mmCIF file with all atom_site columns, C-alpha atoms in Angstrom:
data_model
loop_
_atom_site.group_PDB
_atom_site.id
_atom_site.type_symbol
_atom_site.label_atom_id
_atom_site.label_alt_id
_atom_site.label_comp_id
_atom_site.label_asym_id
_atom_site.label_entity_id
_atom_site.label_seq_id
_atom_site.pdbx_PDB_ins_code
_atom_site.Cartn_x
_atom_site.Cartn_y
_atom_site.Cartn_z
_atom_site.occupancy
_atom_site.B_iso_or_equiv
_atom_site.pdbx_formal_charge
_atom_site.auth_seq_id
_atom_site.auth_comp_id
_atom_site.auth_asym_id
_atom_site.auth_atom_id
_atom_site.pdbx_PDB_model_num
ATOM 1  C CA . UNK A 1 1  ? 0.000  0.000   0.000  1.00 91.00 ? 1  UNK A CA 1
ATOM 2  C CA . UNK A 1 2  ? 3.156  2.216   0.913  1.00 94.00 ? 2  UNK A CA 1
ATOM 3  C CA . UNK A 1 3  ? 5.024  1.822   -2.658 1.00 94.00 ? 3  UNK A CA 1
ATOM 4  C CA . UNK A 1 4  ? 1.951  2.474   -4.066 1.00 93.00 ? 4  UNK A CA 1
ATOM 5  C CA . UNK A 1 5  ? 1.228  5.394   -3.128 1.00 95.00 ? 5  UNK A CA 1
ATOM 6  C CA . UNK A 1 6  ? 4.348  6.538   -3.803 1.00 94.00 ? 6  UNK A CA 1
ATOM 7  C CA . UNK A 1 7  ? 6.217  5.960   -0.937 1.00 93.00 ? 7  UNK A CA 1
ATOM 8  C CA . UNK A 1 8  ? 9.711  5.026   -1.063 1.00 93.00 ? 8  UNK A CA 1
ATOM 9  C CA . UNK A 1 9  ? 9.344  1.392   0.498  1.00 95.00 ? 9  UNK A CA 1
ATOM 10 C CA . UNK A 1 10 ? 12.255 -0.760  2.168  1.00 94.00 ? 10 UNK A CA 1
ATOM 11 C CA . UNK A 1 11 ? 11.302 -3.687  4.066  1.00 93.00 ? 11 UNK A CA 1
ATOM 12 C CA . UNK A 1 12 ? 13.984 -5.770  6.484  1.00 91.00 ? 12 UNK A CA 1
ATOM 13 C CA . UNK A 1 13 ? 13.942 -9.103  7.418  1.00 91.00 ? 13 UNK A CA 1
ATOM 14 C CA . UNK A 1 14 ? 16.264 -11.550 9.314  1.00 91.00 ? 14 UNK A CA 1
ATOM 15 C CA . UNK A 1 15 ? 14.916 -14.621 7.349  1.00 92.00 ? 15 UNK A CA 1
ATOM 16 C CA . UNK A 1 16 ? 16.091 -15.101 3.821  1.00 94.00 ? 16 UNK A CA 1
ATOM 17 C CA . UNK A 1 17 ? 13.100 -17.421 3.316  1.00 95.00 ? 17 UNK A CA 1
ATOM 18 C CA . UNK A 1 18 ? 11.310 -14.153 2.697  1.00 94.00 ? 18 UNK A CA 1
ATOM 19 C CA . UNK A 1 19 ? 13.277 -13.317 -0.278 1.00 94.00 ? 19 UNK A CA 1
ATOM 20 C CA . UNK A 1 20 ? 12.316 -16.743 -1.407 1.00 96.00 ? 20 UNK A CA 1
ATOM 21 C CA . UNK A 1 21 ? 8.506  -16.523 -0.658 1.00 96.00 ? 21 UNK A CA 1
ATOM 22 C CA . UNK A 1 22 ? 7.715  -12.925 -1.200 1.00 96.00 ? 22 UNK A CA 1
ATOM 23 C CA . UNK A 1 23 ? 11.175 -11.463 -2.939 1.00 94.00 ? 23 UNK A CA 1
ATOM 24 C CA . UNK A 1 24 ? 9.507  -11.183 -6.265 1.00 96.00 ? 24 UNK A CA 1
ATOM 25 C CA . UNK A 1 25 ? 5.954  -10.090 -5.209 1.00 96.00 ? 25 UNK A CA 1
ATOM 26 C CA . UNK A 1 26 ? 7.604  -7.380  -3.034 1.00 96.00 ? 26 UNK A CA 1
ATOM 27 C CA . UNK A 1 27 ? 9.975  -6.032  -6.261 1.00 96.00 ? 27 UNK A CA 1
ATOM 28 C CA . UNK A 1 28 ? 6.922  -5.694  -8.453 1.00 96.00 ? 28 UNK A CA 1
ATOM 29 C CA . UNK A 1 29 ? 5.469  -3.884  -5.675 1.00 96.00 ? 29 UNK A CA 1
ATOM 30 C CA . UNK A 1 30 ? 8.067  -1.401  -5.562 1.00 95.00 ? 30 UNK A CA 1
ATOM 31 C CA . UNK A 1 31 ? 9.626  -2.674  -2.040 1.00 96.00 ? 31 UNK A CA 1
ATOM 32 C CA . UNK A 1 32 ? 13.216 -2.886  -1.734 1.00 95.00 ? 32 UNK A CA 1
ATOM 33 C CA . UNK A 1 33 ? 13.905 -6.163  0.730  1.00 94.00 ? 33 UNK A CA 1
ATOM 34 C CA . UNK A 1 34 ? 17.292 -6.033  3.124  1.00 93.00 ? 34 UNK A CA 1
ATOM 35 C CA . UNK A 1 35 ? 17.646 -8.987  4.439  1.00 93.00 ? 35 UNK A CA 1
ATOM 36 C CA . UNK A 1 36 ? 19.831 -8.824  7.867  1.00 92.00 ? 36 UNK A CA 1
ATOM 37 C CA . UNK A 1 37 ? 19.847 -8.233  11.420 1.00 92.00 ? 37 UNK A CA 1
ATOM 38 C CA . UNK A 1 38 ? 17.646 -5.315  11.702 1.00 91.00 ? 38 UNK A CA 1
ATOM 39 C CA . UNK A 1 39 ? 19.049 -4.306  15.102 1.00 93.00 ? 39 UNK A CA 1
ATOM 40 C CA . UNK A 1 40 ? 22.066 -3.833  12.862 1.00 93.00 ? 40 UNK A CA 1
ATOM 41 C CA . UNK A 1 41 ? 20.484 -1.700  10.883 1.00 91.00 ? 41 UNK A CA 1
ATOM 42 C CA . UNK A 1 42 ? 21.903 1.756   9.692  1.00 91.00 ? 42 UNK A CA 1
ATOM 43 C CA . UNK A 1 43 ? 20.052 4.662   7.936  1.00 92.00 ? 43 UNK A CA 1
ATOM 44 C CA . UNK A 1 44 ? 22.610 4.060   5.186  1.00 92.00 ? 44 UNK A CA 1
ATOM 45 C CA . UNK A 1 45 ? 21.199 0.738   4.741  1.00 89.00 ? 45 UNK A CA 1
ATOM 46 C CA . UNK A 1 46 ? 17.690 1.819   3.681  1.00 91.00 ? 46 UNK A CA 1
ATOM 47 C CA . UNK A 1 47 ? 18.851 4.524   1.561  1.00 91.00 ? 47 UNK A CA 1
ATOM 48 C CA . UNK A 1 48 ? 19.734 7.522   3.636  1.00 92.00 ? 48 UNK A CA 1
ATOM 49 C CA . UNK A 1 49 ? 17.343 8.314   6.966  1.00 95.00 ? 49 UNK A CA 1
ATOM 50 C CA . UNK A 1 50 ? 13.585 7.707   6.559  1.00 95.00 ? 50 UNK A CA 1
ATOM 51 C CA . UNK A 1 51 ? 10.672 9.710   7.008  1.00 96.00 ? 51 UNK A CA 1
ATOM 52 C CA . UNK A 1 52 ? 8.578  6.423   8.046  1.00 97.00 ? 52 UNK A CA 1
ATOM 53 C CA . UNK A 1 53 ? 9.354  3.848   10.557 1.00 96.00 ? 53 UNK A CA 1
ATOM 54 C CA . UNK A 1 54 ? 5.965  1.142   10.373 1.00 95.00 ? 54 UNK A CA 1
ATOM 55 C CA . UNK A 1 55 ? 7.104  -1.835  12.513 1.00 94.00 ? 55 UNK A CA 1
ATOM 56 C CA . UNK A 1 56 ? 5.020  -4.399  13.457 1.00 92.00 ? 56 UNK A CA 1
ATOM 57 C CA . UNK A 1 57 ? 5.292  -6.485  15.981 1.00 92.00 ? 57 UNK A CA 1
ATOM 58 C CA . UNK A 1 58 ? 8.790  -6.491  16.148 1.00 93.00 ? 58 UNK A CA 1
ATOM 59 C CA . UNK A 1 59 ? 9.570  -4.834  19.370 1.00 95.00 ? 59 UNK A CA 1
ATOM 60 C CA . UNK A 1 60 ? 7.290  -6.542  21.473 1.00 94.00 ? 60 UNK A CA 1
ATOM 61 C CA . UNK A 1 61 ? 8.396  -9.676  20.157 1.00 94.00 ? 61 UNK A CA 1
ATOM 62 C CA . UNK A 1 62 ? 12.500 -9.021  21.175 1.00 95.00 ? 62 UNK A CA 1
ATOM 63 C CA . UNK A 1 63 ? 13.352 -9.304  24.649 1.00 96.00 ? 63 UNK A CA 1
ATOM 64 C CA . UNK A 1 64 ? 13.219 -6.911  27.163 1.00 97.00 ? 64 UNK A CA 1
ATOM 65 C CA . UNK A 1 65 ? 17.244 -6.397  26.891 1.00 97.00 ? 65 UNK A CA 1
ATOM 66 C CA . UNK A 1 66 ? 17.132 -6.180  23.493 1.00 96.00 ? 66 UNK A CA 1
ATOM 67 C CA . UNK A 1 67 ? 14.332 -2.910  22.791 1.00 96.00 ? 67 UNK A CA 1
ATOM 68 C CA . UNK A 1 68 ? 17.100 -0.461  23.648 1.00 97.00 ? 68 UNK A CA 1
ATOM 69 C CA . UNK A 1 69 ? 19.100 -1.666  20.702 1.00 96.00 ? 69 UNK A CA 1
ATOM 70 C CA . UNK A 1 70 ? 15.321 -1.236  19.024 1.00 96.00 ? 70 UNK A CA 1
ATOM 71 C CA . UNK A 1 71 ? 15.459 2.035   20.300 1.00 96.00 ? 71 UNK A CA 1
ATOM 72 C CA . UNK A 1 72 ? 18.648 3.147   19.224 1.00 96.00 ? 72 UNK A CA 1
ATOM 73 C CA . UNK A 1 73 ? 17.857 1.801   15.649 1.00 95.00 ? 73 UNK A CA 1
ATOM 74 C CA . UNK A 1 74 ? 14.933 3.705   15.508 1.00 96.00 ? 74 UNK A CA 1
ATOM 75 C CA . UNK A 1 75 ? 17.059 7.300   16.283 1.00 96.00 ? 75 UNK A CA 1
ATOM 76 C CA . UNK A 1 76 ? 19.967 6.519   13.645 1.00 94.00 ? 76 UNK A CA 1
ATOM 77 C CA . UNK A 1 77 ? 17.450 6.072   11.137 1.00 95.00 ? 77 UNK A CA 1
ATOM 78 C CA . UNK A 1 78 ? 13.831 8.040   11.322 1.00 97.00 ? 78 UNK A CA 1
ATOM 79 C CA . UNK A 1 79 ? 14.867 11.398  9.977  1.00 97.00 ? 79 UNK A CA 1
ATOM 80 C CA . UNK A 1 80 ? 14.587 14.436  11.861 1.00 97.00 ? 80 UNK A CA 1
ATOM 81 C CA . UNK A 1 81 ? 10.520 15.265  11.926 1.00 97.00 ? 81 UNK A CA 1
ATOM 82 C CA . UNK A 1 82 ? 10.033 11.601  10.859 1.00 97.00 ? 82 UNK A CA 1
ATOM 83 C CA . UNK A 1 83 ? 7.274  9.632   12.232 1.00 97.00 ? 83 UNK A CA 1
ATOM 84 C CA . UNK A 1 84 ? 7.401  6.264   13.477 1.00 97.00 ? 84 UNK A CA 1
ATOM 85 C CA . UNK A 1 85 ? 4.634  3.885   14.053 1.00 97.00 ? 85 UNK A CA 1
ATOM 86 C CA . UNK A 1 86 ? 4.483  0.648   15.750 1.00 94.00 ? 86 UNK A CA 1
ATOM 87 C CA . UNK A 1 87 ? 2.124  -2.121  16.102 1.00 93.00 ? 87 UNK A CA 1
ATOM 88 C CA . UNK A 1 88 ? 2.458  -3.940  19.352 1.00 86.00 ? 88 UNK A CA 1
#
């Protein structure tokens, strides 16, 4: 829905199953796919700092000593004034 309406779409993943279930569906779509360690994750990585965050469920489902690495992600890499939503 993003891509197409003409948002710049990146989408991260740890499994590279997804590329192998959804890679193609998400190109045609207009989605860029990282696959990685999203914790890892630097604005450079998606392109340069982003104006959307949408995560779902991904920082309820880490541990409690892992959503300050969350956290920190989310600072290197919304843009200043960006927005970032989450679905817990």
């Amino acid at each position: 829905f993003l891509a197409a309406s003409g948002w710049r779409v990146v989408a991260t993943d740890l499994s590279e199953v997804v590329r192998e279930q959804a890679g193609e569906a998400l190109a045609a779509a207009g989605v860029r796919l990282v696959i990685g360690d999203a914790l890892a994750t630097e604005a450079a990585d998606l392109g340069g700092p982003v104006d959307l965050v949408l995560e779902h469920t991904f920082l309820c489902a880490l541990p409690i000593d892992q959503r300050a690495r969350w956290g920190a992600v989310m600072r290197r890499v919304v843009a200043p004034g960006g927005r970032l939503a989450a679905l817990v």
